[in-house]
PDB file of C-alpha atoms and ligand atoms in Angstrom:
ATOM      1  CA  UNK A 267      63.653 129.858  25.425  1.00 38.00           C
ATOM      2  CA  UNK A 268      64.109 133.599  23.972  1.00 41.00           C
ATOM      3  CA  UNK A 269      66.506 134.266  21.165  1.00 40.00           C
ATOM      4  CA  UNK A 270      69.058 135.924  23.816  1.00 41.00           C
ATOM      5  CA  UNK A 271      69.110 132.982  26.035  1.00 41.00           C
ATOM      6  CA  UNK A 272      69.659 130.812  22.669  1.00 39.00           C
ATOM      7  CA  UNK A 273      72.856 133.037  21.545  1.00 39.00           C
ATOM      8  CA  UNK A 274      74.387 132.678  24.926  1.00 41.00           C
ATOM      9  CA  UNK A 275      74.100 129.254  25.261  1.00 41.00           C
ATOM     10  CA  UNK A 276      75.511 128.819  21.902  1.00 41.00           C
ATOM     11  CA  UNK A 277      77.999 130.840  22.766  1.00 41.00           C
ATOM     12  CA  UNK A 278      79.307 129.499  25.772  1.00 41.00           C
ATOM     13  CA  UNK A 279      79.162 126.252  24.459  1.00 41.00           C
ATOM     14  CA  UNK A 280      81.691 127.051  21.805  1.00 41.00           C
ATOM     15  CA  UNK A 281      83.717 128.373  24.620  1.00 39.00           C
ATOM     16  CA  UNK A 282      83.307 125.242  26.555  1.00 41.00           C
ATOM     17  CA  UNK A 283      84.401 123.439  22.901  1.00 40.00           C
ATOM     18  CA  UNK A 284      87.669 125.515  22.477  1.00 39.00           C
ATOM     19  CA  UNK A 285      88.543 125.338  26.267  1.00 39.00           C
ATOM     20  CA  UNK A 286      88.347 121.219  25.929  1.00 40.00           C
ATOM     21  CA  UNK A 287      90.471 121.498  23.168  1.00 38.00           C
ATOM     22  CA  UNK A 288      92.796 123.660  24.657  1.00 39.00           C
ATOM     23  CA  UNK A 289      93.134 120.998  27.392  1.00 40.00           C
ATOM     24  CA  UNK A 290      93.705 118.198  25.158  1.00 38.00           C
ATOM     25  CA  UNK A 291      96.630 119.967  23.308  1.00 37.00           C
ATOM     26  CA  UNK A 292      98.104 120.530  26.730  1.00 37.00           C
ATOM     27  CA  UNK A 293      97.496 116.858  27.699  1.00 36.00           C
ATOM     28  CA  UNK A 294      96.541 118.179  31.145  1.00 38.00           C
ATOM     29  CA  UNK A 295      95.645 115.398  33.210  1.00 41.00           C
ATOM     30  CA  UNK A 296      92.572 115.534  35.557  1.00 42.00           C
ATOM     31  CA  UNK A 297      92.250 113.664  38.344  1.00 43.00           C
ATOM     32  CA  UNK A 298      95.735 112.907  39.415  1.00 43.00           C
ATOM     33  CA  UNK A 299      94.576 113.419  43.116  1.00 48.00           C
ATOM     34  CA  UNK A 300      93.409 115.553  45.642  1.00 59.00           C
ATOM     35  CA  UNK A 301      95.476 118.237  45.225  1.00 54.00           C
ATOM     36  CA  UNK A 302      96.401 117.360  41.767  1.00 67.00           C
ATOM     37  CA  UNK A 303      95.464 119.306  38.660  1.00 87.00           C
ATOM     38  CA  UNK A 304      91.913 118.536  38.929  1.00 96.00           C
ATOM     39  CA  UNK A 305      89.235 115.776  39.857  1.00 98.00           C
ATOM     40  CA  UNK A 306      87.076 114.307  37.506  1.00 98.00           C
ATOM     41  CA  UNK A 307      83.342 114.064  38.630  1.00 98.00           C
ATOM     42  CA  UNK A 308      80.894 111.738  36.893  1.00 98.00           C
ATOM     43  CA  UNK A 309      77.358 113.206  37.459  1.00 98.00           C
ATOM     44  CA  UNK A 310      74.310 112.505  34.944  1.00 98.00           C
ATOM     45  CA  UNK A 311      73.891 114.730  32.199  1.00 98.00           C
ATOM     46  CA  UNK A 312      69.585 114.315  31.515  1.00 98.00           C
ATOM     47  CA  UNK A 313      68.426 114.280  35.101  1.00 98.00           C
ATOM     48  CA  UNK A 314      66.486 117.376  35.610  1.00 98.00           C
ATOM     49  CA  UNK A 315      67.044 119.128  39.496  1.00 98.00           C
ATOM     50  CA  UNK A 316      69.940 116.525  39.816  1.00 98.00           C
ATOM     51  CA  UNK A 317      72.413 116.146  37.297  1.00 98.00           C
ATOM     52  CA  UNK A 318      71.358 118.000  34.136  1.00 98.00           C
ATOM     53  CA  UNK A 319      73.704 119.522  31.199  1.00 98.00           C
ATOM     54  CA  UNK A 320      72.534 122.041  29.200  1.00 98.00           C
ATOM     55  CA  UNK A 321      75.560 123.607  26.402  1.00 97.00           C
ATOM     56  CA  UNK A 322      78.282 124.056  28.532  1.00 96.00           C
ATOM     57  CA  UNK A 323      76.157 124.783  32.217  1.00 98.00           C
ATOM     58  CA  UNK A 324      75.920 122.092  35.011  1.00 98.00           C
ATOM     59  CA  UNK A 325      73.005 122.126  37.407  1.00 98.00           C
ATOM     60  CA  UNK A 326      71.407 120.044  39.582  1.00 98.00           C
ATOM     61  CA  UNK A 327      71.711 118.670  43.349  1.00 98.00           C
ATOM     62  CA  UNK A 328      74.215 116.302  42.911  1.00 98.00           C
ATOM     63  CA  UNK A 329      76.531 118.896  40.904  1.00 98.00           C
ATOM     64  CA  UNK A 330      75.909 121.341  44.116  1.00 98.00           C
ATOM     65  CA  UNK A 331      76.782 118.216  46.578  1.00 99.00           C
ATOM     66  CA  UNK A 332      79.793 117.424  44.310  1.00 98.00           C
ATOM     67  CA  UNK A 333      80.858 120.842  43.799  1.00 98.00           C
ATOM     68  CA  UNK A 334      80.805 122.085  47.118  1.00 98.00           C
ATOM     69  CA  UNK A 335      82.871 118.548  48.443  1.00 98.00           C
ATOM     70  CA  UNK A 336      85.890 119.033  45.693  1.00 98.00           C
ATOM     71  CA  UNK A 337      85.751 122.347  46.929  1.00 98.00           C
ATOM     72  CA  UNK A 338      86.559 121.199  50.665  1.00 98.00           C
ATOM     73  CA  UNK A 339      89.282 118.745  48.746  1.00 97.00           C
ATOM     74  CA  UNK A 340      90.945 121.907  47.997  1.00 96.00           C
ATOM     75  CA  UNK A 341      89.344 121.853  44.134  1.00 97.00           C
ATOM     76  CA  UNK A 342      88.036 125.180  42.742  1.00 97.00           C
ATOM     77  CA  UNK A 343      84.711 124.591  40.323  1.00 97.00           C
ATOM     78  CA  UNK A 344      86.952 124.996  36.945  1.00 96.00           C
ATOM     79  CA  UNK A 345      88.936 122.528  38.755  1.00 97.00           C
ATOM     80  CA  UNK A 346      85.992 120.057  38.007  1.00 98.00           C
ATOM     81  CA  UNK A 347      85.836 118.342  34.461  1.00 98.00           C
ATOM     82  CA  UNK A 348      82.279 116.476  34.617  1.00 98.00           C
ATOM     83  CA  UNK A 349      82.079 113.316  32.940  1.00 98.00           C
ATOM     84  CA  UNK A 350      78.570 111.411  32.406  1.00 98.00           C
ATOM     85  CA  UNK A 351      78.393 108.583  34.312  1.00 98.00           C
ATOM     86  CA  UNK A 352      74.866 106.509  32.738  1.00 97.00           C
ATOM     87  CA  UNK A 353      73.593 103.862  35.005  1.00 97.00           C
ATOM     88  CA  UNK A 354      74.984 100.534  33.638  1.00 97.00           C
ATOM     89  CA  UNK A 355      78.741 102.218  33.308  1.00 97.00           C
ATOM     90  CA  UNK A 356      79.107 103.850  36.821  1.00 98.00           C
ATOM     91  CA  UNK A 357      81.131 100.387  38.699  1.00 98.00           C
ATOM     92  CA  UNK A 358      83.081 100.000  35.645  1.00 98.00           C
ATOM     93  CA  UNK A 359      84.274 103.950  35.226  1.00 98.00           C
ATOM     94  CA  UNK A 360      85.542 103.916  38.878  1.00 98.00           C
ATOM     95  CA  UNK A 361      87.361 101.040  38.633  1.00 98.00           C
ATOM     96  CA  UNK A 362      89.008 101.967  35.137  1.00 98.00           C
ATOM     97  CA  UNK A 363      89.556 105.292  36.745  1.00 97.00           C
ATOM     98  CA  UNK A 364      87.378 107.379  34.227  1.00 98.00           C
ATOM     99  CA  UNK A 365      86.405 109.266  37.044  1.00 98.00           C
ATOM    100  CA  UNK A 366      87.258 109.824  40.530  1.00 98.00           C
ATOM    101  CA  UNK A 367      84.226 110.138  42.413  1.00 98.00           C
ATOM    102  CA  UNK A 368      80.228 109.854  41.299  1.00 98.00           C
ATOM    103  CA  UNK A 369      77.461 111.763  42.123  1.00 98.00           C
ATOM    104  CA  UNK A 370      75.152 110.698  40.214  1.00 98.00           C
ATOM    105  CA  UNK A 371      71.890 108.876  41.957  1.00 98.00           C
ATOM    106  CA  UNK A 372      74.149 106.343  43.003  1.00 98.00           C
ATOM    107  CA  UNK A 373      72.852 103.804  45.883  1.00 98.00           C
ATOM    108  CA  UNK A 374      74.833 102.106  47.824  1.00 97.00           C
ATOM    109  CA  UNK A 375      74.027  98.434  47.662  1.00 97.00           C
ATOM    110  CA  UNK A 376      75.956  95.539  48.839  1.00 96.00           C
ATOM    111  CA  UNK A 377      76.200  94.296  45.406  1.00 97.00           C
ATOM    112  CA  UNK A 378      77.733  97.210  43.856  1.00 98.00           C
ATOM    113  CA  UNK A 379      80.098  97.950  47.431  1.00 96.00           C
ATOM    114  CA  UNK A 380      81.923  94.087  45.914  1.00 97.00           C
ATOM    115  CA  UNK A 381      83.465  96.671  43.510  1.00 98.00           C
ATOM    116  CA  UNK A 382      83.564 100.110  44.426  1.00 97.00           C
ATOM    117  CA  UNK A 383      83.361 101.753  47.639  1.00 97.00           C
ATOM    118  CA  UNK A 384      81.012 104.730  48.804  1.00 97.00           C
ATOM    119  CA  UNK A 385      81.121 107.639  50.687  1.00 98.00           C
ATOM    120  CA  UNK A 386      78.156 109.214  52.425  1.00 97.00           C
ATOM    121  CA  UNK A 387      75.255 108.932  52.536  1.00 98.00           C
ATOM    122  CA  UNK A 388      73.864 112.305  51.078  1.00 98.00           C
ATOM    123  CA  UNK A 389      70.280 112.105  50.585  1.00 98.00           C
ATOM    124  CA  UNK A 390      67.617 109.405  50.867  1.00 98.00           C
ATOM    125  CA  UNK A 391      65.147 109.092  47.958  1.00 98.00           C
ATOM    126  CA  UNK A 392      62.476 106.439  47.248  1.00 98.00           C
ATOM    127  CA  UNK A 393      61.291 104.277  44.089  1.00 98.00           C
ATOM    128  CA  UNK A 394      57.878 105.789  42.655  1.00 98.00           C
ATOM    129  CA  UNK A 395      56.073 105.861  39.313  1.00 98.00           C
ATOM    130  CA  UNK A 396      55.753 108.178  36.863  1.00 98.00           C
ATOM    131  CA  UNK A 397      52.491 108.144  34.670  1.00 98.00           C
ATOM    132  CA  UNK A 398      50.449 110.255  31.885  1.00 98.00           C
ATOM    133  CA  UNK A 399      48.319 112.583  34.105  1.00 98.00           C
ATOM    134  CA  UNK A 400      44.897 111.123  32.524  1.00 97.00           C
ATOM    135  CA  UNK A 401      45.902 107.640  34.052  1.00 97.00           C
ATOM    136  CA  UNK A 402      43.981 106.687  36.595  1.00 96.00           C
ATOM    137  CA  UNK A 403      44.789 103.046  36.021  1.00 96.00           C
ATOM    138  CA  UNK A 404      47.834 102.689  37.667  1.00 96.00           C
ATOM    139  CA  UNK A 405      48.202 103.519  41.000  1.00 96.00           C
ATOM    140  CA  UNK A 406      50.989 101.918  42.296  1.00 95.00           C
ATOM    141  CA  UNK A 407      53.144  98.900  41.931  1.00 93.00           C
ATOM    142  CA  UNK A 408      50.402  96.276  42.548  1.00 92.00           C
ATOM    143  CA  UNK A 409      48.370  97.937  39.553  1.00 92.00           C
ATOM    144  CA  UNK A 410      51.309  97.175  36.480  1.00 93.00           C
ATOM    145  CA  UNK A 411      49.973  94.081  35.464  1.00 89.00           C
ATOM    146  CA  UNK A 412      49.911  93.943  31.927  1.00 90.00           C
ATOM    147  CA  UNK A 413      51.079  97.257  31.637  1.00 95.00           C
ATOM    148  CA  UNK A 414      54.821  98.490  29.942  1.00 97.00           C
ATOM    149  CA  UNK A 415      57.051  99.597  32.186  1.00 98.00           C
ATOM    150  CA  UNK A 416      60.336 101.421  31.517  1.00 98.00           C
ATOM    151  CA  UNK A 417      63.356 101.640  33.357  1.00 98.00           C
ATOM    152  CA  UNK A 418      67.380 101.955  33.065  1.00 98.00           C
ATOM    153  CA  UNK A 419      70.019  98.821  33.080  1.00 97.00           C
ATOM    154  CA  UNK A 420      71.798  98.775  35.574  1.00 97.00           C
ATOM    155  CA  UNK A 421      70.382 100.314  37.908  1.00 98.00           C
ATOM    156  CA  UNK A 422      68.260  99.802  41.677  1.00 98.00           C
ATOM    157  CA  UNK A 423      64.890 100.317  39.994  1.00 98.00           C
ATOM    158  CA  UNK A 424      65.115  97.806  37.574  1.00 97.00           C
ATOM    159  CA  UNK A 425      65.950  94.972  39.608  1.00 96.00           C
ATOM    160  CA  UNK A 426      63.385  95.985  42.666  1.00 96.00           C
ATOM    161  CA  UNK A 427      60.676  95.783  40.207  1.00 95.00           C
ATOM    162  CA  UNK A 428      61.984  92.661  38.947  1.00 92.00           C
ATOM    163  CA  UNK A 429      62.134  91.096  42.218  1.00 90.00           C
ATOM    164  CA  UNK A 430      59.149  92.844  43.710  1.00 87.00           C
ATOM    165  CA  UNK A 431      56.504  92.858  40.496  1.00 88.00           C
ATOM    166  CA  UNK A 432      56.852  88.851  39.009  1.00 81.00           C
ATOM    167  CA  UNK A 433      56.169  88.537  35.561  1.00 80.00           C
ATOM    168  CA  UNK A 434      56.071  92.395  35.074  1.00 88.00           C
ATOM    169  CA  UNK A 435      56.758  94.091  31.179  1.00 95.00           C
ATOM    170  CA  UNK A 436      59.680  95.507  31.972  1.00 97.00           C
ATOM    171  CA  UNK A 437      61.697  97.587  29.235  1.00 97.00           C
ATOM    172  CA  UNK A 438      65.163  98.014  30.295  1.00 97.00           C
ATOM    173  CA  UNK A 439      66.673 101.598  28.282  1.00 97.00           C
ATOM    174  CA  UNK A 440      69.450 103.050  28.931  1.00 95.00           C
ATOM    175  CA  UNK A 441      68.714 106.866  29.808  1.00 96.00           C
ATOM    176  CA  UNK A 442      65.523 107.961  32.237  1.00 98.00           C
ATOM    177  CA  UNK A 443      64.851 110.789  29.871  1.00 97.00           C
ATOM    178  CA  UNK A 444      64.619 107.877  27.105  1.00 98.00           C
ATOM    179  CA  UNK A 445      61.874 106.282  29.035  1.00 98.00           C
ATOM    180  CA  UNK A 446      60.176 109.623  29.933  1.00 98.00           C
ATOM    181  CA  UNK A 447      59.986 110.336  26.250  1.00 98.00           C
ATOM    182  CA  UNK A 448      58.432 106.408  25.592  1.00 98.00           C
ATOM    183  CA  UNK A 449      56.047 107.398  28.430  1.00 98.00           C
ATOM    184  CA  UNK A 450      54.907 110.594  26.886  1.00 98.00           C
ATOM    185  CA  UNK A 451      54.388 109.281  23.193  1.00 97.00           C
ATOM    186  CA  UNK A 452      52.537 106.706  24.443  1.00 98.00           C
ATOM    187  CA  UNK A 453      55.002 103.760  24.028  1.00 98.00           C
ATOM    188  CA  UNK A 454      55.377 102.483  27.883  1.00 98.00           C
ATOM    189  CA  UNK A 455      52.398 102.992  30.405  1.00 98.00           C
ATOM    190  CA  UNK A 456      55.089 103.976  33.118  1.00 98.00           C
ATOM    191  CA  UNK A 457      58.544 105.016  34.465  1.00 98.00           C
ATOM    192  CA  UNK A 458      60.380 103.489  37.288  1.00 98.00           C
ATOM    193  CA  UNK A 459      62.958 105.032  38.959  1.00 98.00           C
ATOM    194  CA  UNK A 460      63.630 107.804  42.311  1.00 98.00           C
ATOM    195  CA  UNK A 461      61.178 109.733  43.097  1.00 98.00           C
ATOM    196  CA  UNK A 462      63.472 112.781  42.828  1.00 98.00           C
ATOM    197  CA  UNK A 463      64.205 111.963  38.999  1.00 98.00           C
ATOM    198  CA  UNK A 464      60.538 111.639  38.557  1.00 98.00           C
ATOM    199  CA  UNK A 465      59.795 114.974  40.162  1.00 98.00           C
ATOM    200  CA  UNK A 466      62.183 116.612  37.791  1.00 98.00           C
ATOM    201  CA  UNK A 467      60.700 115.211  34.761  1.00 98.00           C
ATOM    202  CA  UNK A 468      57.283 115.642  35.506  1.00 97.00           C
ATOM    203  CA  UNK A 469      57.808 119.362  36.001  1.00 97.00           C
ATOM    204  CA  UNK A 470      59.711 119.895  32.730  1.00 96.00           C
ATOM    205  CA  UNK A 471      57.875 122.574  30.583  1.00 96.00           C
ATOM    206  CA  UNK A 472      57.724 119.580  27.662  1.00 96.00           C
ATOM    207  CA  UNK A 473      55.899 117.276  30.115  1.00 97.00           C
ATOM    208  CA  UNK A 474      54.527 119.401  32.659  1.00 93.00           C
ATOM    209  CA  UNK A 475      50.494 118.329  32.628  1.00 94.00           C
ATOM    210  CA  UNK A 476      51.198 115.487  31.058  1.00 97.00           C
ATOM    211  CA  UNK A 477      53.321 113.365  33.180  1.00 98.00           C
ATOM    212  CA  UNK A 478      52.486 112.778  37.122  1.00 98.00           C
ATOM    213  CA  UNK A 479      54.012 111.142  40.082  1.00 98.00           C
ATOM    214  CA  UNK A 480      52.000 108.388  41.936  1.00 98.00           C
ATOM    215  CA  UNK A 481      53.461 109.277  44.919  1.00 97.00           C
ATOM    216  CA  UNK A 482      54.016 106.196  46.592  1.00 96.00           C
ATOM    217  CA  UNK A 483      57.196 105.338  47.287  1.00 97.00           C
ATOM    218  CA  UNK A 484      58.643 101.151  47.860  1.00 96.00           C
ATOM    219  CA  UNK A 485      62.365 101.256  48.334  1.00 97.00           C
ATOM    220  CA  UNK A 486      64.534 103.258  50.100  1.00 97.00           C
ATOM    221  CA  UNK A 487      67.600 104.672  47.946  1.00 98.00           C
ATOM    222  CA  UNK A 488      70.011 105.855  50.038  1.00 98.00           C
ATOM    223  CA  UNK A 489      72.496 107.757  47.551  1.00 98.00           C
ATOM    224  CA  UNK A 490      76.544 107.567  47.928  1.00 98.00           C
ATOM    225  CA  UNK A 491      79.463 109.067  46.425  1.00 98.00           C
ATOM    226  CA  UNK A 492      80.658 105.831  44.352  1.00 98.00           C
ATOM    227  CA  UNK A 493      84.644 106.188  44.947  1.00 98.00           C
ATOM    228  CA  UNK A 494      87.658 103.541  43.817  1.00 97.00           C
ATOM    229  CA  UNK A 495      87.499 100.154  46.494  1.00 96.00           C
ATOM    230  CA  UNK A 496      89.966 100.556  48.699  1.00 95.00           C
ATOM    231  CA  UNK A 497      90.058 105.023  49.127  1.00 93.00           C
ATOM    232  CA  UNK A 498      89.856 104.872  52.712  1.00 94.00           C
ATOM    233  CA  UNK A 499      91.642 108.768  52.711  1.00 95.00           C
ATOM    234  CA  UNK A 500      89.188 110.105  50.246  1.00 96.00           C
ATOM    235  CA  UNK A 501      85.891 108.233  51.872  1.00 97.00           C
ATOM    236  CA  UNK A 502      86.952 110.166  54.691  1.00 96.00           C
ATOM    237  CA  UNK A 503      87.826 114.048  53.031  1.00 97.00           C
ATOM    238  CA  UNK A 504      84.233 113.222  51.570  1.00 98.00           C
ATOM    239  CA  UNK A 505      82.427 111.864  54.348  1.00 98.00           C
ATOM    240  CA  UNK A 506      83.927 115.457  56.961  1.00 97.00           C
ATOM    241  CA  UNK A 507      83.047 117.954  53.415  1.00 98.00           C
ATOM    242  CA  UNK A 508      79.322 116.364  53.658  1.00 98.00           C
ATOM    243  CA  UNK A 509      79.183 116.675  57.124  1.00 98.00           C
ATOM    244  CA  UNK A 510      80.109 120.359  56.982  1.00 98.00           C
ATOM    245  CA  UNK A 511      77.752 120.708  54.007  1.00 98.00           C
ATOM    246  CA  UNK A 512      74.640 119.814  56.089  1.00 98.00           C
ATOM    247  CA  UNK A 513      76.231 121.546  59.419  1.00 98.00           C
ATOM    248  CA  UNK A 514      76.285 125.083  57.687  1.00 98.00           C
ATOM    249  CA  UNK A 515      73.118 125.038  56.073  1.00 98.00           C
ATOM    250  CA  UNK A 516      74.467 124.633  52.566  1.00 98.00           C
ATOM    251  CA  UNK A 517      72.835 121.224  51.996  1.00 98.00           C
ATOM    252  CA  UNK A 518      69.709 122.214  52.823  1.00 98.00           C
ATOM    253  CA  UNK A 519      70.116 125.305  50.070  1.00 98.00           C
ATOM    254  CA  UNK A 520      71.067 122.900  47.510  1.00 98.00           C
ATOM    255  CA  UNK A 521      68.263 121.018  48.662  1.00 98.00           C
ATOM    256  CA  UNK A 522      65.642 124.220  48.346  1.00 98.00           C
ATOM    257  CA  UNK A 523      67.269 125.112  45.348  1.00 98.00           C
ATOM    258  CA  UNK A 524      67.358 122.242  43.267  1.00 98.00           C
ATOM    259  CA  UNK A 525      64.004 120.518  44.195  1.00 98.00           C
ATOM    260  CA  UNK A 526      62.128 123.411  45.346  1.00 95.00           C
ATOM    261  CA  UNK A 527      61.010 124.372  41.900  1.00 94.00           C
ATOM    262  CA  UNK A 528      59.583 120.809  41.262  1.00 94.00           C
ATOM    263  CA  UNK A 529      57.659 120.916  44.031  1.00 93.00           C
ATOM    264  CA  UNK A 530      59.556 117.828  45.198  1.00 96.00           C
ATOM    265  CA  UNK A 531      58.990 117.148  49.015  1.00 94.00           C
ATOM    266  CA  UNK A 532      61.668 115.992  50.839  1.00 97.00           C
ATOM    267  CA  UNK A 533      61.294 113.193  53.122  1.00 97.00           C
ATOM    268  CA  UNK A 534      62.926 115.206  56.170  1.00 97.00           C
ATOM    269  CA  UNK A 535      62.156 112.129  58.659  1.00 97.00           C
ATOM    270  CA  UNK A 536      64.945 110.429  57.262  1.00 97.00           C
ATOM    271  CA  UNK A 537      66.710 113.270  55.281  1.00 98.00           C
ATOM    272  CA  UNK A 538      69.515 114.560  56.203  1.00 98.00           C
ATOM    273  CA  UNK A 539      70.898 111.783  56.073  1.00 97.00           C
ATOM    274  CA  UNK A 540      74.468 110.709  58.849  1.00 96.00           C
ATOM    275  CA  UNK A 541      77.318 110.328  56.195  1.00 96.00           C
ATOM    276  CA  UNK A 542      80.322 108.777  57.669  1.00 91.00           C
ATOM    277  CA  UNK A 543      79.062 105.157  58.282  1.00 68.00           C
ATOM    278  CA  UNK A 544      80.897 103.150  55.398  1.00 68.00           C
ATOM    279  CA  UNK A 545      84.552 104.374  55.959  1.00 75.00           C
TER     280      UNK A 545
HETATM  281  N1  LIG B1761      69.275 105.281  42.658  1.00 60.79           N
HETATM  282  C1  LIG B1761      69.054 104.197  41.757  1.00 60.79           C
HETATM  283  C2  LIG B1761      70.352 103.506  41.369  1.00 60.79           C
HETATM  284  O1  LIG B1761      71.395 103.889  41.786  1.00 60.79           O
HETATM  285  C3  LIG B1761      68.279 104.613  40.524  1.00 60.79           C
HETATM  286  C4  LIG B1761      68.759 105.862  39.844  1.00 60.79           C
HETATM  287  C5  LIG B1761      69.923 105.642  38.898  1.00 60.79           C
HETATM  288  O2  LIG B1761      69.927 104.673  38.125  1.00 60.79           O
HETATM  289  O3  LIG B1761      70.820 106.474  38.903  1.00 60.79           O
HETATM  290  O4  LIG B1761      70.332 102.514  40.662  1.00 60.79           O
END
């Protein structure tokens, strides 16, 4: 990063510091409803082409998908106050109403839709591995025996590989990047998670050439827009905004844009995906 690009991002990350505060005095309060003041979107904040915060700037697909549906809910982007949503916390923030909608790698699963409801789908992903390039030894999931794996509480990953891989080392943190960092020094032999989070880590300048995806995928994650249970009116302003999204060619932008420069290949016999079917 050059000096400029330093003093900018400082500086607009004071900004984004006074404008917060400026909120809080004002007791604004986001989220009220579509319509309202503002919506409150809970993305991840360390997920490289997906949900990634760096200062005060918010990039990655799911900020795109999320940006361009509150926009269709009638919410301009400094409408938006993101909110980090980690893995383990993502059931319990909708249903406290922390947030009122995720984007954030979220599968649907039966077990979370007991609690929350979701819109979509958006995109399909898979689970894959992530390795240190000069590892040949692992090649996919029947090769972790006695090898450490990482992975994040909470989430699809960890319990497919405890279901799938029986008596397998698993390391449950509570960030990705966490684990990618345990991977790199050394302290885990692996990384479990989408293969669209692994993409983006492996071609981070820290890790590029030293962290590679396997490349072979054994779940299908079929991502949602976690909402409150019971939403029916804004599972359906979500489900015709993602529609339109993948109608007018902006999805598939967001798409080029966001994964493109990973190199990440999207699995375009199943991608896009139909939203609309769970509301
Ligand atoms: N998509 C998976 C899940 O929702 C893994 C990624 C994540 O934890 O966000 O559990």
């Amino acid at each position: 990063m050059n000096a400029r690009r330093t003093t900018a991002l400082v500086a607009t990350a004071s900004i984004a510091v006074l404008g917060s505060t400026a909120l809080a005095a004002c007791g604004s309060d986001s989220g009220s409803g579509d319509g309202g003041d503002g919506i409150t979107v809970g993305i991840k904040f360390d997920q490289p082409g997906l949900g990634l915060k760096e200062g005060s700037k918010y990039t990655g697909f799911d900020v795109d998908v999320a940006t361009y549906v509150a926009k269709q809910m009638g919410y301009d982007e400094d409408q938006i106050t993101w909110k980090q949503t980690p893995s383990p916390q993502r059931e319990q923030m909708l249903q406290a109403g922390q947030v009122d909608m995720i984007f954030a790698t979220y599968s649907i699963t039966d077990e979370r839709k007991q609690k929350v409801d979701f819109a979509g789908p958006y995109f399909i992903a898979g689970q894959d591995l992530l390795v240190r390039s000069d590892d040949s030894s692992i090649t996919g999931v029947d090769s972790l025996k006695g090898k450490k794996l990482c992975s994040v509480k909470g989430s699809t990953s960890a319990r497919n590989v405890k279901e799938d891989v029986p008596g397998v080392n698993l390391q449950e943190y509570d960030t990705y990047s966490k684990c990618a960092e345990a991977l790199a020094n050394g302290a885990v032999d692996a990384l479990t998670t989408d293969n669209t989070i692994l993409a983006g880590y492996a071609a981070q300048p820290a890790y590029k050439g030293k962290l590679k995806v396997v490349g072979k995928t054994f779940s299908e994650e079929i991502y949602g827009v976690g909402i409150k249970k019971g939403d029916k009116d804004r599972c359906t302003k979500i489900n015709d905004a993602l529609k339109k999204m993948i109608d007018d060619g902006a999805w598939q932008k967001a798409v080029d844009a966001n994964f493109g420069p990973a190199g990440f290949k999207v699995d375009t016999k199943v991608n896009p995906p139909k939203p609309g079917g769970s509301c």
